[in-house]
């Protein structure tokens, strides 16, 4: 079966269905913002995944690139990252659990100075922009990184956003049967730095 798996992966690589390296950066847990450090030092033990009290760290999939497979990424489907403020006094348990320092915070790092990513709003999928009166993301943001315009539509203040995922976790655009044709993710999602 190992040979079959290797042949299958080789075939997928040959037809371009999967990549060796990630096509783009990923949103990583605290201390994982140096992509080369994560890829090079991570031993895919998933201790960071196991240690996350909120369940927002998930292993990357083969579709994310063979080199990135099983490295830690953030999944804000149900919760957000507060640097384990409640659980461990602001010291991320994922960083403490990492045996190789693939996740390593710089000295003095805290939730306000460590940027995991930045939230982006798809206006064409956002219920507030469809005059539905939604402002869950605005209410959930712990860093005042979202403001409402005169029409009560949310906007991200990028230099205040640390990519914690609180806005994405509470977005109901898909849960309430999005009124937007073609929506395949929530209207507000955390993206890697530099991604549009």
Tab-separated table of N, CA and C in Angstrom, residues 41-100:
chain	number	residue	atom	x	y	z
A	41	UNK	N	11.148	23.369	10.567
A	41	UNK	CA	11.310	22.836	11.922
A	41	UNK	C	10.172	21.931	12.376
A	42	UNK	N	8.993	22.070	11.771
A	42	UNK	CA	7.834	21.280	12.208
A	42	UNK	C	8.046	19.801	11.891
A	43	UNK	N	7.855	18.957	12.895
A	43	UNK	CA	7.994	17.506	12.699
A	43	UNK	C	6.633	16.820	12.550
A	44	UNK	N	5.596	17.619	12.391
A	44	UNK	CA	4.233	17.121	12.150
A	44	UNK	C	3.709	16.249	13.284
A	45	UNK	N	4.100	16.582	14.500
A	45	UNK	CA	3.677	15.802	15.668
A	45	UNK	C	2.258	16.146	16.112
A	46	UNK	N	1.771	17.312	15.701
A	46	UNK	CA	0.432	17.801	16.006
A	46	UNK	C	0.207	18.074	17.492
A	47	UNK	N	1.282	18.272	18.249
A	47	UNK	CA	1.128	18.641	19.668
A	47	UNK	C	0.444	19.993	19.808
A	48	UNK	N	0.696	20.900	18.859
A	48	UNK	CA	0.040	22.208	18.887
A	48	UNK	C	-1.471	22.045	18.687
A	49	UNK	N	-1.856	21.158	17.788
A	49	UNK	CA	-3.272	20.896	17.538
A	49	UNK	C	-3.923	20.361	18.806
A	50	UNK	N	-3.266	19.404	19.435
A	50	UNK	CA	-3.798	18.773	20.650
A	50	UNK	C	-3.872	19.749	21.821
A	51	UNK	N	-2.951	20.697	21.886
A	51	UNK	CA	-2.887	21.598	23.037
A	51	UNK	C	-3.847	22.772	22.951
A	52	UNK	N	-4.387	23.052	21.768
A	52	UNK	CA	-5.230	24.235	21.593
A	52	UNK	C	-6.564	24.052	22.313
A	53	UNK	N	-6.819	24.855	23.360
A	53	UNK	CA	-8.052	24.678	24.126
A	53	UNK	C	-9.309	25.087	23.366
A	54	UNK	N	-9.156	25.839	22.306
A	54	UNK	CA	-10.311	26.313	21.548
A	54	UNK	C	-10.529	25.542	20.257
A	55	UNK	N	-9.603	24.643	19.943
A	55	UNK	CA	-9.748	23.815	18.754
A	55	UNK	C	-9.637	24.577	17.448
A	56	UNK	N	-8.823	25.634	17.420
A	56	UNK	CA	-8.712	26.432	16.196
A	56	UNK	C	-7.451	26.130	15.385
A	57	UNK	N	-6.634	25.196	15.847
A	57	UNK	CA	-5.463	24.791	15.075
A	57	UNK	C	-5.773	23.449	14.424
A	58	UNK	N	-5.478	23.370	13.140
A	58	UNK	CA	-5.735	22.144	12.384
A	58	UNK	C	-4.523	21.846	11.514
A	59	UNK	N	-4.269	20.575	11.214
A	59	UNK	CA	-3.166	20.254	10.309
A	59	UNK	C	-3.520	20.587	8.865
A	60	UNK	N	-2.540	21.100	8.126
A	60	UNK	CA	-2.734	21.386	6.708
A	60	UNK	C	-2.932	20.080	5.947
A	61	UNK	N	-3.596	20.175	4.832
A	61	UNK	CA	-3.895	19.011	4.006
A	61	UNK	C	-2.914	18.903	2.846
A	62	UNK	N	-2.914	17.791	2.172
A	62	UNK	CA	-2.025	17.575	1.029
A	62	UNK	C	-2.303	18.613	-0.061
A	63	UNK	N	-3.535	19.075	-0.168
A	63	UNK	CA	-3.877	20.090	-1.163
A	63	UNK	C	-3.155	21.406	-0.901
A	64	UNK	N	-2.704	21.606	0.335
A	64	UNK	CA	-1.979	22.818	0.697
A	64	UNK	C	-0.514	22.750	0.296
A	65	UNK	N	-0.094	21.643	-0.271
A	65	UNK	CA	1.297	21.444	-0.671
A	65	UNK	C	1.915	20.334	0.162
A	66	UNK	N	2.696	19.493	-0.478
A	66	UNK	CA	3.269	18.340	0.222
A	66	UNK	C	4.171	18.778	1.376
A	67	UNK	N	4.963	19.833	1.162
A	67	UNK	CA	5.861	20.278	2.234
A	67	UNK	C	5.099	20.845	3.427
A	68	UNK	N	3.923	21.398	3.175
A	68	UNK	CA	3.128	21.983	4.257
A	68	UNK	C	2.196	20.980	4.926
A	69	UNK	N	2.024	19.812	4.327
A	69	UNK	CA	1.065	18.840	4.838
A	69	UNK	C	1.321	18.529	6.315
A	70	UNK	N	0.244	18.606	7.104
A	70	UNK	CA	0.225	18.329	8.537
A	70	UNK	C	0.934	19.387	9.379
A	71	UNK	N	1.355	20.511	8.767
A	71	UNK	CA	1.855	21.623	9.570
A	71	UNK	C	0.644	22.395	10.089
A	72	UNK	N	0.796	23.176	11.154
A	72	UNK	CA	-0.369	23.823	11.766
A	72	UNK	C	-0.897	25.026	10.992
A	73	UNK	N	-2.200	25.040	10.825
A	73	UNK	CA	-2.910	26.179	10.247
A	73	UNK	C	-4.060	26.539	11.174
A	74	UNK	N	-4.652	27.669	10.939
A	74	UNK	CA	-5.763	28.117	11.782
A	74	UNK	C	-7.094	27.816	11.092
A	75	UNK	N	-8.059	27.368	11.886
A	75	UNK	CA	-9.402	27.068	11.416
A	75	UNK	C	-10.391	27.745	12.361
A	76	UNK	N	-10.953	28.853	11.908
A	76	UNK	CA	-11.836	29.647	12.761
A	76	UNK	C	-13.312	29.314	12.549
A	77	UNK	N	-13.607	28.084	12.189
A	77	UNK	CA	-14.991	27.697	11.924
A	77	UNK	C	-15.869	27.853	13.159
A	78	UNK	N	-15.340	27.546	14.331
A	78	UNK	CA	-16.178	27.542	15.532
A	78	UNK	C	-15.672	28.418	16.668
A	79	UNK	N	-14.440	28.901	16.595
A	79	UNK	CA	-13.900	29.691	17.702
A	79	UNK	C	-12.763	30.559	17.181
A	80	UNK	N	-12.086	31.251	18.085
A	80	UNK	CA	-11.030	32.178	17.712
A	80	UNK	C	-9.848	32.048	18.663
A	81	UNK	N	-8.738	32.685	18.325
A	81	UNK	CA	-7.506	32.604	19.118
A	81	UNK	C	-7.341	33.847	19.975
A	82	UNK	N	-7.255	33.651	21.276
A	82	UNK	CA	-7.000	34.784	22.174
A	82	UNK	C	-5.651	34.637	22.871
A	83	UNK	N	-4.732	33.868	22.248
A	83	UNK	CA	-3.396	33.639	22.806
A	83	UNK	C	-3.488	32.936	24.159
A	84	UNK	N	-4.525	32.141	24.331
A	84	UNK	CA	-4.745	31.419	25.595
A	84	UNK	C	-4.771	32.369	26.785
A	85	UNK	N	-5.337	33.556	26.572
A	85	UNK	CA	-5.422	34.550	27.635
A	85	UNK	C	-6.171	34.006	28.843
A	86	UNK	N	-7.292	33.325	28.603
A	86	UNK	CA	-8.077	32.772	29.709
A	86	UNK	C	-7.455	31.495	30.250
A	87	UNK	N	-6.913	30.693	29.348
A	87	UNK	CA	-6.435	29.370	29.746
A	87	UNK	C	-5.006	29.362	30.296
A	88	UNK	N	-4.154	30.320	29.835
A	88	UNK	CA	-2.736	30.248	30.212
A	88	UNK	C	-2.106	31.629	30.361
A	89	UNK	N	-2.907	32.613	30.736
A	89	UNK	CA	-2.377	33.936	31.020
A	89	UNK	C	-1.740	34.645	29.840
A	90	UNK	N	-2.166	34.342	28.625
A	90	UNK	CA	-1.640	35.023	27.452
A	90	UNK	C	-0.419	34.376	26.835
A	91	UNK	N	-0.052	33.216	27.316
A	91	UNK	CA	1.055	32.469	26.708
A	91	UNK	C	0.428	31.319	25.917
A	92	UNK	N	0.516	31.364	24.582
A	92	UNK	CA	-0.147	30.337	23.776
A	92	UNK	C	0.349	28.927	24.108
A	93	UNK	N	-0.586	28.066	24.426
A	93	UNK	CA	-0.248	26.682	24.752
A	93	UNK	C	0.369	25.957	23.563
A	94	UNK	N	0.010	26.368	22.342
A	94	UNK	CA	0.589	25.734	21.152
A	94	UNK	C	2.093	25.999	21.083
A	95	UNK	N	2.506	27.198	21.453
A	95	UNK	CA	3.932	27.541	21.445
A	95	UNK	C	4.659	26.739	22.520
A	96	UNK	N	4.054	26.649	23.699
A	96	UNK	CA	4.661	25.861	24.785
A	96	UNK	C	4.769	24.383	24.415
A	97	UNK	N	3.809	23.868	23.662
A	97	UNK	CA	3.788	22.437	23.329
A	97	UNK	C	4.737	22.069	22.198
A	98	UNK	N	5.149	23.038	21.395
A	98	UNK	CA	5.968	22.739	20.215
A	98	UNK	C	7.371	22.299	20.641
A	99	UNK	N	7.762	21.066	20.306
A	99	UNK	CA	9.061	20.556	20.762
A	99	UNK	C	10.256	21.045	19.943
A	100	UNK	N	9.998	21.670	18.788
A	100	UNK	CA	11.109	22.039	17.901
A	100	UNK	C	11.245	23.538	17.679
